[in-house]
mmCIF file of C-alpha atoms in Angstrom:
data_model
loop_
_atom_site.group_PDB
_atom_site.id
_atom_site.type_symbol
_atom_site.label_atom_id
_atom_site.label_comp_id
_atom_site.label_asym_id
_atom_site.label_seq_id
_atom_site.Cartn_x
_atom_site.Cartn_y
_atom_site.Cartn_z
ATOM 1 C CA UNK A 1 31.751 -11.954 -3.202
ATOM 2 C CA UNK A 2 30.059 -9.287 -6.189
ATOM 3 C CA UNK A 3 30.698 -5.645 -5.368
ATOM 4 C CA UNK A 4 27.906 -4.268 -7.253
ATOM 5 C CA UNK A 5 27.883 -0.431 -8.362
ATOM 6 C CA UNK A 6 25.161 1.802 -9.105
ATOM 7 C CA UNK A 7 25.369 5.429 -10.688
ATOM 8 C CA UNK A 8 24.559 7.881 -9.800
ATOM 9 C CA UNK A 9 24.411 7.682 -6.116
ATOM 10 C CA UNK A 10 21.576 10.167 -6.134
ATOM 11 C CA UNK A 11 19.941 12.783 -8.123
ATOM 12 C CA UNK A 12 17.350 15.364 -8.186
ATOM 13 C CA UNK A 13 14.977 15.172 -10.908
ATOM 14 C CA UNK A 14 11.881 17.729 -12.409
ATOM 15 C CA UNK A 15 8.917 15.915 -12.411
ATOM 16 C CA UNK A 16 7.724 14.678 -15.849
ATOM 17 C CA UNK A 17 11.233 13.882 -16.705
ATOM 18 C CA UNK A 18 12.827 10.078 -16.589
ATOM 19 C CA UNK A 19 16.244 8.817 -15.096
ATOM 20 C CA UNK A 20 17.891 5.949 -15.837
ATOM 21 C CA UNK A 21 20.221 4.060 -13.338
ATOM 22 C CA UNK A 22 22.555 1.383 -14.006
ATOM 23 C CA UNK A 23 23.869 -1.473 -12.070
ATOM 24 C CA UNK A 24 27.513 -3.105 -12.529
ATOM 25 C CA UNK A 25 28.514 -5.580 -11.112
ATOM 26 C CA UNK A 26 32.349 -7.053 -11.119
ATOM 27 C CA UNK A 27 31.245 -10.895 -11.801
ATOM 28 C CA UNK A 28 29.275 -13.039 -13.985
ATOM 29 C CA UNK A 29 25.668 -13.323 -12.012
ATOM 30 C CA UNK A 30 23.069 -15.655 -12.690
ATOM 31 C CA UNK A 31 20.181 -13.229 -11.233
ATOM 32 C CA UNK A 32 19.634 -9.545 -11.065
ATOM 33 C CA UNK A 33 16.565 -7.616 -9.435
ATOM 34 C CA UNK A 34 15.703 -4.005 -8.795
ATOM 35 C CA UNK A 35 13.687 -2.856 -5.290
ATOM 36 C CA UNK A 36 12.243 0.465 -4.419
ATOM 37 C CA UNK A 37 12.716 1.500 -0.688
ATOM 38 C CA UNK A 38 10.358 4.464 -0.039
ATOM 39 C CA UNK A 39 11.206 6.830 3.345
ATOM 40 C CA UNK A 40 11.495 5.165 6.492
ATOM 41 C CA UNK A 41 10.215 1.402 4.792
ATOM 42 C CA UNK A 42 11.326 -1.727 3.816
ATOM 43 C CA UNK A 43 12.565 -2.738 0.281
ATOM 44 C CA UNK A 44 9.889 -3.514 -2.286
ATOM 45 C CA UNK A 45 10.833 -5.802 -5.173
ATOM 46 C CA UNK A 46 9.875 -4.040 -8.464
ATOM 47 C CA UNK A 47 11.505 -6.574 -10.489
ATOM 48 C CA UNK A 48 13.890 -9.238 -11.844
ATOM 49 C CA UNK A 49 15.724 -8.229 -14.618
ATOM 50 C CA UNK A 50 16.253 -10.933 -17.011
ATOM 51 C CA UNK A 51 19.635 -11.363 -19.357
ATOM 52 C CA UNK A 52 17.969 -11.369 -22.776
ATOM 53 C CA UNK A 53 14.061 -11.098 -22.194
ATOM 54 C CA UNK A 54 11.477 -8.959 -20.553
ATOM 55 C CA UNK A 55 12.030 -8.101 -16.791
ATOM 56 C CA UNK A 56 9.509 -10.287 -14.964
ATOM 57 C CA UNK A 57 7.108 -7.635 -12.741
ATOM 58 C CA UNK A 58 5.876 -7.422 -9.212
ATOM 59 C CA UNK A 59 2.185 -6.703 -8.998
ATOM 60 C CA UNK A 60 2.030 -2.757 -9.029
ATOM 61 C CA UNK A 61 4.780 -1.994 -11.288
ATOM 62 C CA UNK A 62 4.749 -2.201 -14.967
ATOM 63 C CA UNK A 63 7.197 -1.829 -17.756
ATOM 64 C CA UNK A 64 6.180 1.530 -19.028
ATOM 65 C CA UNK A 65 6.778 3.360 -16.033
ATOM 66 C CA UNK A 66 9.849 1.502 -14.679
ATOM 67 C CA UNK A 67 11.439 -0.289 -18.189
ATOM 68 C CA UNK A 68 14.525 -2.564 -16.935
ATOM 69 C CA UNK A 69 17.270 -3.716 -19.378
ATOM 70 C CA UNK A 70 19.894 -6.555 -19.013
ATOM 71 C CA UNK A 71 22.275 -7.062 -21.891
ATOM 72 C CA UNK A 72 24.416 -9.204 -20.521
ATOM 73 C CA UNK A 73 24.992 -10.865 -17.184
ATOM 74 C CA UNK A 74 26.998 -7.918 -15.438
ATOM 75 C CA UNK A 75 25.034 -4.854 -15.871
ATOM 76 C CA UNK A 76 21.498 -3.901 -15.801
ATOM 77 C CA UNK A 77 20.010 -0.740 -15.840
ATOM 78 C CA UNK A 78 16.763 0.706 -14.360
ATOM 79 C CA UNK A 79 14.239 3.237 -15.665
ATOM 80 C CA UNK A 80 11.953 5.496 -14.176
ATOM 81 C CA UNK A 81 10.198 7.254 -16.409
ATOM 82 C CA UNK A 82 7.401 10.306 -16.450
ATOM 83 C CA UNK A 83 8.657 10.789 -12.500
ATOM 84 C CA UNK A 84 6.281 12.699 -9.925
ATOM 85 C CA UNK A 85 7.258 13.394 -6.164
ATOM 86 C CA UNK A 86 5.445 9.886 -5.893
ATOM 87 C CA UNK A 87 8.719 8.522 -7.090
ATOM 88 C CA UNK A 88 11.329 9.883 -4.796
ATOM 89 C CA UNK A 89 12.672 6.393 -3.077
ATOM 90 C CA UNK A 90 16.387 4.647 -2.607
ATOM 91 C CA UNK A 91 16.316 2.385 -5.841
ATOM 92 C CA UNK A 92 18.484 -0.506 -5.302
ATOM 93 C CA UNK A 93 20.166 -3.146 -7.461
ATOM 94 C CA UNK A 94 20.551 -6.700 -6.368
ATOM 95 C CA UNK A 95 22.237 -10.134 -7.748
ATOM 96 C CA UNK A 96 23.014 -13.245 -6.645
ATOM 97 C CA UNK A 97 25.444 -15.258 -8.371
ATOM 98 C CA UNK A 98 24.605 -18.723 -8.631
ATOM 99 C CA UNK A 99 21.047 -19.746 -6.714
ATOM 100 C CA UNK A 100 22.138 -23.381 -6.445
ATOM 101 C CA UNK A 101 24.989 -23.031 -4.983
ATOM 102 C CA UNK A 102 25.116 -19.810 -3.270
ATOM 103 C CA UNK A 103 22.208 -18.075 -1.914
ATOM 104 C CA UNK A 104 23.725 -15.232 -0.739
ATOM 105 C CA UNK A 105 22.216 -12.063 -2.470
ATOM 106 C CA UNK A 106 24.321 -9.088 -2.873
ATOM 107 C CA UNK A 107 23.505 -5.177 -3.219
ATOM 108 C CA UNK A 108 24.447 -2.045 -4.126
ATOM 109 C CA UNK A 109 24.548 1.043 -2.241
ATOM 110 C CA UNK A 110 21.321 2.658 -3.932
ATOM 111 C CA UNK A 111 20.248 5.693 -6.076
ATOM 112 C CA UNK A 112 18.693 8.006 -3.208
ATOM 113 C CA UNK A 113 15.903 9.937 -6.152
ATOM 114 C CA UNK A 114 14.041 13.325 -4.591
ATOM 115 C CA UNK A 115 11.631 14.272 -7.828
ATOM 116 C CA UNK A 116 10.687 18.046 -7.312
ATOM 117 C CA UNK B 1 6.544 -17.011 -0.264
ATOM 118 C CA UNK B 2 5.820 -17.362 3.238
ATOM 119 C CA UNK B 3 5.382 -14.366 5.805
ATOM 120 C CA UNK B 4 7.534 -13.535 8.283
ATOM 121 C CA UNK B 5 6.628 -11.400 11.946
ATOM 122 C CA UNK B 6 9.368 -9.505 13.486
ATOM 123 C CA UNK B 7 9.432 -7.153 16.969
ATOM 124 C CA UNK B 8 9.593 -3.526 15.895
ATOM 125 C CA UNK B 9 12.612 -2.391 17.630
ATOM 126 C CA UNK B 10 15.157 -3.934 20.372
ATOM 127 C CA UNK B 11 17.839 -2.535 22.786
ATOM 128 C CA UNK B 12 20.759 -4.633 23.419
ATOM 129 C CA UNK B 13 23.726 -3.276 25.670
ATOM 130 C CA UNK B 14 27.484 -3.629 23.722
ATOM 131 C CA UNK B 15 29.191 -6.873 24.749
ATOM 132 C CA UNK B 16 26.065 -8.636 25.409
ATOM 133 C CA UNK B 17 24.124 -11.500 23.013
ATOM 134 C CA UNK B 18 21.492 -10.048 20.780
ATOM 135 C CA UNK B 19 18.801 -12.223 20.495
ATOM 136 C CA UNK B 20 16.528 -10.998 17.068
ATOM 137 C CA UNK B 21 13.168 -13.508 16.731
ATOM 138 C CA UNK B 22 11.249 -14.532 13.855
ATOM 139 C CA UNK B 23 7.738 -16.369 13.634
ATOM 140 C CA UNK B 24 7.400 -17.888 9.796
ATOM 141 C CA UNK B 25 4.169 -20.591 11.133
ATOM 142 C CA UNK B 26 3.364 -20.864 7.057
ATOM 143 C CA UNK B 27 7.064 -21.606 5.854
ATOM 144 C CA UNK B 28 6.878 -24.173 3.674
ATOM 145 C CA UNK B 29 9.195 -27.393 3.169
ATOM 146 C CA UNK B 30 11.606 -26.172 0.134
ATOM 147 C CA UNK B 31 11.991 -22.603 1.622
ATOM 148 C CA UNK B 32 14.850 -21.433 3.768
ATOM 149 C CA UNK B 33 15.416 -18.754 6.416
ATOM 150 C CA UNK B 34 17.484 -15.803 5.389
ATOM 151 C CA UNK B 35 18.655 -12.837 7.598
ATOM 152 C CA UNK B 36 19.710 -9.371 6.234
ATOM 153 C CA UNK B 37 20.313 -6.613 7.712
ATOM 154 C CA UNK B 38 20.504 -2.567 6.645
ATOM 155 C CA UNK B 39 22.468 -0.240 8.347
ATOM 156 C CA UNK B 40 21.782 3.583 7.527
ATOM 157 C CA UNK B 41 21.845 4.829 4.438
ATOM 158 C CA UNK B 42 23.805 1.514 2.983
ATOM 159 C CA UNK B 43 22.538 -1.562 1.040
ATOM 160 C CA UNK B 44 21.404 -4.926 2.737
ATOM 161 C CA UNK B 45 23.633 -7.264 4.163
ATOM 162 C CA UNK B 46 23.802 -11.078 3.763
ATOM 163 C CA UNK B 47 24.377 -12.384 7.197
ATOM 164 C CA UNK B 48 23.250 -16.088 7.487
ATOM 165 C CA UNK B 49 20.504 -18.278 6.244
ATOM 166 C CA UNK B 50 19.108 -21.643 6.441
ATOM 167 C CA UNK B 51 16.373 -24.935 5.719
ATOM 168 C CA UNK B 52 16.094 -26.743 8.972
ATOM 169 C CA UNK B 53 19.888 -27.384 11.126
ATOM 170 C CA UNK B 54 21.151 -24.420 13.095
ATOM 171 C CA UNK B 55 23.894 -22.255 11.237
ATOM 172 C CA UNK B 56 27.041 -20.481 12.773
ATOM 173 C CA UNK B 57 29.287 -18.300 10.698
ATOM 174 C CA UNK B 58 31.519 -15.442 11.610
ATOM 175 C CA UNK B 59 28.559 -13.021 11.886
ATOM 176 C CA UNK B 60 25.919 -15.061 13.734
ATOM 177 C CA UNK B 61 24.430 -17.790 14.650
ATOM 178 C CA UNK B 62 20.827 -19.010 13.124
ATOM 179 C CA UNK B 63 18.801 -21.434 15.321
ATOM 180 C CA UNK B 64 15.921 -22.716 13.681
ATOM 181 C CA UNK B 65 12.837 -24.234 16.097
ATOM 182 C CA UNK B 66 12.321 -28.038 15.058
ATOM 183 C CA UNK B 67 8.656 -27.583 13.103
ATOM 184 C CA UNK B 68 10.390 -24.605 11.207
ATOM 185 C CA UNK B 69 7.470 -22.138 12.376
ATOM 186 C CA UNK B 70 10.233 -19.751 14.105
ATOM 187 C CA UNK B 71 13.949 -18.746 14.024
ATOM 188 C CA UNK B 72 16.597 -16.923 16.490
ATOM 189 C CA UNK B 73 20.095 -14.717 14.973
ATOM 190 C CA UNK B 74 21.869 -14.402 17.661
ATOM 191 C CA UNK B 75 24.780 -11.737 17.445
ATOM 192 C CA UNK B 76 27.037 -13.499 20.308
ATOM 193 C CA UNK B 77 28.752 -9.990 21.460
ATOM 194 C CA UNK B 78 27.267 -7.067 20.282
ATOM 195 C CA UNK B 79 29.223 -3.667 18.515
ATOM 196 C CA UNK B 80 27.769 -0.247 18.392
ATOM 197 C CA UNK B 81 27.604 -1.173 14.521
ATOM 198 C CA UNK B 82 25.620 -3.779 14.701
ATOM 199 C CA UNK B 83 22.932 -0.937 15.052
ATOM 200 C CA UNK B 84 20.905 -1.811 11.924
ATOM 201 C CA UNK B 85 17.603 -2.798 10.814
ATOM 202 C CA UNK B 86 17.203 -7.053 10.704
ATOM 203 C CA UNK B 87 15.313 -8.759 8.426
ATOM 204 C CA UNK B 88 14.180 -12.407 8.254
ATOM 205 C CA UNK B 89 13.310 -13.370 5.007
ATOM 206 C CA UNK B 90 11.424 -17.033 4.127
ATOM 207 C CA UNK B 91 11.680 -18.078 1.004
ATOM 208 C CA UNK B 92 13.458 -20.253 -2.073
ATOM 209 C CA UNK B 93 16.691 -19.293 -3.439
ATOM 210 C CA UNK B 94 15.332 -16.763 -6.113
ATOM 211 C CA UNK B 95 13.830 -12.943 -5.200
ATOM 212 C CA UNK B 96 13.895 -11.533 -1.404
ATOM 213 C CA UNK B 97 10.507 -10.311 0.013
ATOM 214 C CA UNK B 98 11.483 -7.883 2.409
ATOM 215 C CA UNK B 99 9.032 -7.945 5.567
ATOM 216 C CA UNK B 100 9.753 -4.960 7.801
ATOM 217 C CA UNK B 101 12.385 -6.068 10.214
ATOM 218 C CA UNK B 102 13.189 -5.591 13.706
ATOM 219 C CA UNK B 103 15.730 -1.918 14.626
ATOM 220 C CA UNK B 104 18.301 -3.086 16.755
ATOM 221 C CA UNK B 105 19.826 -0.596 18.353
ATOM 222 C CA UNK B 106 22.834 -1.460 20.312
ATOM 223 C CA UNK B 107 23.836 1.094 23.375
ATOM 224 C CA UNK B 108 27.072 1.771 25.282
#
């Protein structure tokens, strides 16, 4: 199964400033995505990071204020940029390895943000 | 993707079957049944999934309803840590839509 790491594990950030987390993961993966999970909710999807191209966007999040990255098919990294308070959330990297094979979607343990 | 309804919150004593339903009436014919679950402070967990024949791996056990409209995990003995938040996910074998799950807390 992926083990897939994130740094940092948290942070506290000024408001107006932008963080960017990354995502490793220890195998080749076909798919890669990025959720939001706000205090005491479930995970939103923000996006699926795509090796190569643009990250494909959920409705209500848009590439200037959460730009995505994928070089290659093991990392992946995750902007959020101009943060307010509005922004503190676990951010949490996903992949799944092959969808037509296995399903099974792995994550990492999160960024935990607080924007002050 | 089709929408899922979940309880809010369960009790289940330690040593006992946990029983976690899911309605998914608008699942369509291509789209499976995944469960996940989050225990505090820690990333989701794969723990079973499937399209229409009941599932059994060393987790749980998945028992899908003949028309497909509902679902059953059942955790056969139940651990303190299986104290997590459940989610039953419908959909194909790309992105997770997270609904908002069912708290099972599991008591001595």
């Amino acid at each position: 199964s992926a083990v897939i790491s994130q740094k940092p594990s948290r942070d506290i950030c000024q408001r107006g400033t932008s963080l960017t987390i990354q995502c490793q993961v220890d195998s080749q993966v076909t798919m890669m995505f990025w959720y939001r999970q706000q205090p005491g909710q479930s995970l939103t999807l923000i996006a699926t990071a795509n090796q190569g191209s643009e990250a494909t966007y959920e409705s209500g999040f848009v590439i200037d204020k959460f730009p995505i990255s994928r070089p290659n098919l093991t990392f992946s990294t995750l902007t959020v940029s101009n943060m307010s308070p509005e922004d503190s959330s676990i951010y949490l990297c996903s992949a799944i390895e092959a969808p037509q094979v296995n399903t099974e979607a792995f994550f990492g343990q999160g960024t935990r943000l607080t924007v002050v | 993707d089709a929408k899922t309804t979940q309880p809010t919150s369960m009790d289940c004593a330690e040593g006992r079957a946990a029983n976690l339903p899911c309605n998914h009436s608008t699942i369509s014919g291509n789209e499976y049944v995944y469960w996940y679950r989050q225990i505090h402070s820690q990333g989701p967990q794969y723990i079973i999934h499937g399209l229409k024949n009941n599932e059994t791996n060393e987790m749980a056990s998945l028992i899908i309803t003949e028309d497909r409209k509902s679902s059953t995990l059942i955790l056969p003995h139940a651990t303190l840590r299986d104290t997590a938040v459940y989610y039953c996910i419908v959909g194909v074998t790309d992105k997770l839509i997270f609904g908002t799950g069912t708290r099972l807390q599991v008591f001595p």
